[in-house]
Amino acid sequence: MTSTSTSSKYAKHRRIGEDEEEEPEEEEAEEELDRFDDFTIASSWERFISEIEAICRQWLADGPKILMQKGAESAPSFENLYVVKRELKHGKRVYCMEYHFMKSAKGKHSYWDDDTHSMQLSFGVNEFLIIAPLSASGVVLDDPESTKLLSSVAIALSNCGGNWPAFVPVHDPSRKAYIGIQNLGTVFTRRFEADRIGSQVPIQLMHLEGLHELFLSKFVLSSTDFPTKVKVNFSMKLTYRTSEYDYDNEETSISGDTESIAESEVASHPKKQWDDDCSWAEWYSAEDPVKGFELTAIWGEKVFEETLEMAEVENASSFDANSWLLHPVVSPYMVDDSIGKFVGFASQLQLLVKAFELSTEAQFLEDFVAADTSGQDSSKSTVTVPPPSVVDRVMKDLFSEEAGNSNYVEAENKHGRAMKGAPSDSLFAQFCLHALWFGNCNIRAIAILWIDFVREIRWCWEESERLPRMNSTSSIDLSTCLIHQKLHMLAICIERKKSLSREKGTDQAHEDGTSNSAAQNKTRKGSAGVVPLMMLLNTFEEMHAPYTQDALLMTEDMHEERVHAAEAFGNVVGLSGQLERDVLSSDMSAFKAANPDAVFEDFIRWHSPGDWVSEGKADGYSGWPPKGKLSQRMSEHGNMWRKIWNDAPALPVSEQRSLLDPIREGEKVLHYLETLRPQQLLEQMICTAFKSSADILNRTTYGGFKLMKSKMDQLYATMASILKSLQGKSDISDFSGDLKQICQVFEHIEKLLILAASVHRKLTDAPRLSLAIFSDYFNYYLPKMGTSLESVCYEKEFTAKEKVGMHERDAVSNLFPPPTANQSWRKVLSMGNLLNGHEPIQREIVFSVIERISNGHYSSPTPLCTDEQIETHRMYISGTSNDLWVALSVTSWD
């Protein structure tokens, strides 16, 4: 540490300190001790200077690289700026001194980029010191204190050889600004000052001409100081912001209807929402994550000599700017990393998971409904549900005629089958989606809704009314949940039940009216057509394929019963039960009806060609009858197939008894639905609700962003892996954490997708730009998408900007439609540089004058470097008509 001397060199600085310390010294003592460092008589101010000097020396000795290794912190919101801090005490005040430095040097004209600190931008410096009181406001309260602090730092830096600019904040009731100083060596000193007008700005300072004159007034005191025309370097940055988007006004302007809507019609014309045509709009309206856009227009550095030239720049079009940068103004909920504050599918799925956790508290769903009057002190008795009218409205939506007139259409999804849910447009899926938004999705509300749901299904069964949103044909998809399979089975049973009523007492034969053989043989029945290249062995007649009964309809639990039956009764020649015998007998009867002269071998050749062994092809034999024989298993004595063939009557399928008894199977389905355990219901609701919610989001149009698509695929894969493990588990406690993790992942991706949709629709005509903006936000948001359930603090502000191409400027300018007379935000314009009638929300300007050292009053009697140039005056101006910040730096000859 270098001590502070009491030499005459510091006399004027000592006097500042002596006013406070009041330590008079005799002149003789000063002369006697002039050559010694004696801290016993040093003032507290001198010790304060010495402490600042020691800290600065250490920072200088370390340099940026070592300071970063010692733990220098990155300045918030800046990539290239770091800061180290030290606290100092002087008297009763505690100060904090900060040294801001850069990891790498900035370019000469890079001050308009977002990685520039306000001090760097205001004063044109790269590294700097700030010293201020360690208090809530962090500002100096009066001019004497600020002068003393600045002098202290200046002396300390002079002693240690540092040339950093040092700044001290100044504050009084009317202004908040900075003063500063920088020693540029033995010749030049740069002084800084800044001030702010926080109220109405004078008219002349609202325009570029007045601001240019303000800059000139700082050094052109008379016409003899500088030439008549001063070359001033000028650069400008304008920031525009879109107004709040009004979808209703957009609709009105398109229609051309300028008449006001009558008060009686207001209720029937609800306010149009931004996402009315989005896939999730049927279930909730999302807050628009993109509140608007900020457009930055930058004019590169130019040289002007006259004030009148400023008027031309002010009246120039924003399209003349060198570059445009676009930044989306993102809603706060999109940058808040707290889980659960967002309201969407994810928030409701979290409630469904809580209901699932409570589902084990009762054996029957009616227990949750009865809990309201049972007097039990439990979670079941404290929840509320919507009134019956809301339940009736939900049932009407689910079972309306409009819903029943069309079959559901399931979108193909490669992950859907692993989740054991129901197709997102099916009846059970719609029930689950309604349940998400019904009564806060609590267990009691779900029980009430389910009981009414099953009651409506029984009514459809008893009245033979078609189940809405369900296929009544095709086979049952065993990859779906069991409830959906049961409803599919019931829909088929209802149709079969109706067919039995219509066909009672009548015969319906499937005749092939175009077949000549059918006209010749009146006994042929139920032919579906001739089998190509197949003839009957005994008669050499064409073989006909019969109409057969539909494939066996079985739900997953029916298949399990079939397997258990096979294990119990044994497997006889490939048959595992009576059901298979009935199916085979039905096919044989239909084949006999379509081919009256057929034999058992003909049926095998058609039904099971693998059991017919051809023998004549090897030696080229092509005569009739073909050489061949039955396989060994079909030739065995007492073969079950031949026995069934012998017993099967010749009956077309229209005259056979149906293999599916619709009455019996329908009642079995209703019994399953009415006695379903709460845990079984909630388990299937979980799988279906997650899948259906994801399917709805996946239908969103978002421009095909690959990053978004990959996240949707990740969501499906995550759900499939976890939900697959959930199925059929009696103990659900181990899955609570996994289900909450899915909810968290779902929320993150849902928020991303909504933002992608918003960006895409606002920048439809600029697809490259919309993709770039979404990618910026995706990379910003990605660190937040961890697996921890706790809130994680990351960068709170999204500041990325994207450069707008020349061909994209028209599309971006459309974000700023000309203001209409009825828009409340329109005001009297005060500044120029309008963009479609919009004035900038902020205008930033840098004026500067650069001179050679050998020119004017900056020349030295002893030339230092004739080619060196120095920025003698620099002024940074930022503000609007109601706020103006001016920062000035002046280089002087010492």
Short mmCIF file of N, CA, C and O in Angstrom, two decimals, residues 651-690:
data_model
loop_
_atom_site.label_atom_id
_atom_site.label_comp_id
_atom_site.label_asym_id
_atom_site.label_seq_id
_atom_site.Cartn_x
_atom_site.Cartn_y
_atom_site.Cartn_z
N LEU A 651 -76.01 -72.43 -43.90
CA LEU A 651 -76.80 -71.23 -43.60
C LEU A 651 -75.98 -69.99 -43.97
O LEU A 651 -74.82 -69.85 -43.54
N PRO A 652 -76.55 -69.08 -44.77
CA PRO A 652 -75.85 -67.82 -45.02
C PRO A 652 -75.80 -67.01 -43.74
O PRO A 652 -76.55 -67.23 -42.79
N VAL A 653 -74.93 -66.02 -43.71
CA VAL A 653 -74.72 -65.24 -42.49
C VAL A 653 -75.98 -64.52 -42.06
O VAL A 653 -76.22 -64.30 -40.87
N SER A 654 -76.85 -64.17 -43.03
CA SER A 654 -78.07 -63.44 -42.70
C SER A 654 -79.06 -64.30 -41.93
O SER A 654 -79.94 -63.77 -41.25
N GLU A 655 -78.90 -65.63 -42.01
CA GLU A 655 -79.83 -66.51 -41.32
C GLU A 655 -79.23 -67.11 -40.06
O GLU A 655 -79.88 -67.88 -39.35
N GLN A 656 -77.99 -66.74 -39.76
CA GLN A 656 -77.32 -67.29 -38.57
C GLN A 656 -77.61 -66.44 -37.33
O GLN A 656 -77.93 -65.25 -37.42
N ARG A 657 -77.50 -67.08 -36.20
CA ARG A 657 -77.57 -66.35 -34.95
C ARG A 657 -76.26 -65.58 -34.76
O ARG A 657 -75.18 -66.10 -34.95
N SER A 658 -76.41 -64.32 -34.37
CA SER A 658 -75.23 -63.46 -34.22
C SER A 658 -74.32 -64.01 -33.15
O SER A 658 -74.76 -64.46 -32.08
N LEU A 659 -73.01 -63.97 -33.44
CA LEU A 659 -72.03 -64.39 -32.43
C LEU A 659 -72.01 -63.43 -31.25
O LEU A 659 -71.62 -63.81 -30.14
N LEU A 660 -72.37 -62.18 -31.50
CA LEU A 660 -72.41 -61.18 -30.43
C LEU A 660 -73.85 -61.00 -29.98
O LEU A 660 -74.72 -60.62 -30.77
N ASP A 661 -74.10 -61.26 -28.72
CA ASP A 661 -75.42 -61.04 -28.15
C ASP A 661 -75.48 -59.59 -27.67
O ASP A 661 -74.94 -59.26 -26.60
N PRO A 662 -76.08 -58.69 -28.43
CA PRO A 662 -76.02 -57.27 -28.08
C PRO A 662 -76.67 -56.95 -26.75
O PRO A 662 -76.22 -56.05 -26.04
N ILE A 663 -77.75 -57.66 -26.40
CA ILE A 663 -78.43 -57.37 -25.14
C ILE A 663 -77.54 -57.74 -23.95
O ILE A 663 -77.34 -56.94 -23.03
N ARG A 664 -76.99 -58.94 -24.01
CA ARG A 664 -76.14 -59.38 -22.91
C ARG A 664 -74.89 -58.53 -22.78
O ARG A 664 -74.52 -58.09 -21.67
N GLU A 665 -74.22 -58.29 -23.90
CA GLU A 665 -72.97 -57.52 -23.85
C GLU A 665 -73.23 -56.07 -23.46
O GLU A 665 -72.43 -55.45 -22.75
N GLY A 666 -74.33 -55.48 -23.92
CA GLY A 666 -74.65 -54.11 -23.55
C GLY A 666 -74.88 -53.95 -22.06
O GLY A 666 -74.41 -52.99 -21.43
N GLU A 667 -75.62 -54.90 -21.46
CA GLU A 667 -75.85 -54.84 -20.02
C GLU A 667 -74.55 -55.03 -19.24
O GLU A 667 -74.36 -54.44 -18.18
N LYS A 668 -73.65 -55.84 -19.78
CA LYS A 668 -72.37 -56.03 -19.11
C LYS A 668 -71.56 -54.72 -19.12
O LYS A 668 -70.89 -54.39 -18.13
N VAL A 669 -71.64 -54.00 -20.22
CA VAL A 669 -70.93 -52.72 -20.29
C VAL A 669 -71.49 -51.75 -19.26
O VAL A 669 -70.75 -51.08 -18.53
N LEU A 670 -72.80 -51.64 -19.17
CA LEU A 670 -73.41 -50.71 -18.22
C LEU A 670 -73.08 -51.10 -16.78
O LEU A 670 -72.85 -50.23 -15.93
N HIS A 671 -73.05 -52.39 -16.52
CA HIS A 671 -72.68 -52.82 -15.17
C HIS A 671 -71.25 -52.40 -14.84
O HIS A 671 -70.96 -51.96 -13.71
N TYR A 672 -70.35 -52.50 -15.80
CA TYR A 672 -68.97 -52.07 -15.59
C TYR A 672 -68.91 -50.58 -15.29
O TYR A 672 -68.23 -50.15 -14.34
N LEU A 673 -69.62 -49.77 -16.07
CA LEU A 673 -69.58 -48.32 -15.88
C LEU A 673 -70.19 -47.90 -14.56
O LEU A 673 -69.73 -46.96 -13.91
N GLU A 674 -71.25 -48.59 -14.14
CA GLU A 674 -71.96 -48.20 -12.92
C GLU A 674 -71.26 -48.65 -11.65
O GLU A 674 -71.52 -48.11 -10.58
N THR A 675 -70.38 -49.62 -11.76
CA THR A 675 -69.69 -50.12 -10.57
C THR A 675 -68.19 -49.83 -10.61
O THR A 675 -67.42 -50.42 -9.86
N LEU A 676 -67.79 -48.93 -11.46
CA LEU A 676 -66.36 -48.63 -11.61
C LEU A 676 -65.81 -48.01 -10.33
O LEU A 676 -66.41 -47.10 -9.75
N ARG A 677 -64.66 -48.50 -9.89
CA ARG A 677 -64.02 -47.97 -8.69
C ARG A 677 -63.43 -46.59 -8.98
O ARG A 677 -62.95 -46.32 -10.08
N PRO A 678 -63.42 -45.69 -7.99
CA PRO A 678 -62.87 -44.33 -8.20
C PRO A 678 -61.44 -44.34 -8.73
O PRO A 678 -61.11 -43.58 -9.63
N GLN A 679 -60.59 -45.21 -8.17
CA GLN A 679 -59.21 -45.22 -8.62
C GLN A 679 -59.11 -45.66 -10.07
O GLN A 679 -58.31 -45.12 -10.85
N GLN A 680 -59.93 -46.64 -10.47
CA GLN A 680 -59.91 -47.10 -11.86
C GLN A 680 -60.37 -45.99 -12.80
O GLN A 680 -59.82 -45.81 -13.90
N LEU A 681 -61.39 -45.25 -12.39
CA LEU A 681 -61.87 -44.14 -13.22
C LEU A 681 -60.81 -43.06 -13.35
O LEU A 681 -60.49 -42.61 -14.46
N LEU A 682 -60.24 -42.64 -12.22
CA LEU A 682 -59.27 -41.54 -12.25
C LEU A 682 -58.01 -41.93 -12.98
O LEU A 682 -57.38 -41.11 -13.66
N GLU A 683 -57.61 -43.20 -12.88
CA GLU A 683 -56.43 -43.65 -13.61
C GLU A 683 -56.62 -43.49 -15.11
O GLU A 683 -55.72 -42.99 -15.81
N GLN A 684 -57.79 -43.90 -15.60
CA GLN A 684 -58.05 -43.78 -17.04
C GLN A 684 -58.29 -42.34 -17.45
O GLN A 684 -57.96 -41.93 -18.56
N MET A 685 -58.85 -41.54 -16.55
CA MET A 685 -59.02 -40.11 -16.84
C MET A 685 -57.67 -39.42 -16.95
O MET A 685 -57.48 -38.54 -17.82
N ILE A 686 -56.73 -39.79 -16.08
CA ILE A 686 -55.39 -39.19 -16.15
C ILE A 686 -54.77 -39.42 -17.52
O ILE A 686 -54.29 -38.49 -18.19
N CYS A 687 -54.76 -40.67 -17.95
CA CYS A 687 -54.14 -41.00 -19.24
C CYS A 687 -54.84 -40.30 -20.39
O CYS A 687 -54.20 -39.74 -21.30
N THR A 688 -56.18 -40.31 -20.35
CA THR A 688 -56.94 -39.71 -21.45
C THR A 688 -56.83 -38.19 -21.46
O THR A 688 -56.68 -37.57 -22.51
N ALA A 689 -56.90 -37.58 -20.28
CA ALA A 689 -56.86 -36.11 -20.21
C ALA A 689 -55.51 -35.58 -20.67
O ALA A 689 -55.44 -34.57 -21.39
N PHE A 690 -54.42 -36.23 -20.26
CA PHE A 690 -53.10 -35.79 -20.70
C PHE A 690 -52.98 -35.91 -22.23
O PHE A 690 -52.53 -34.98 -22.91
#
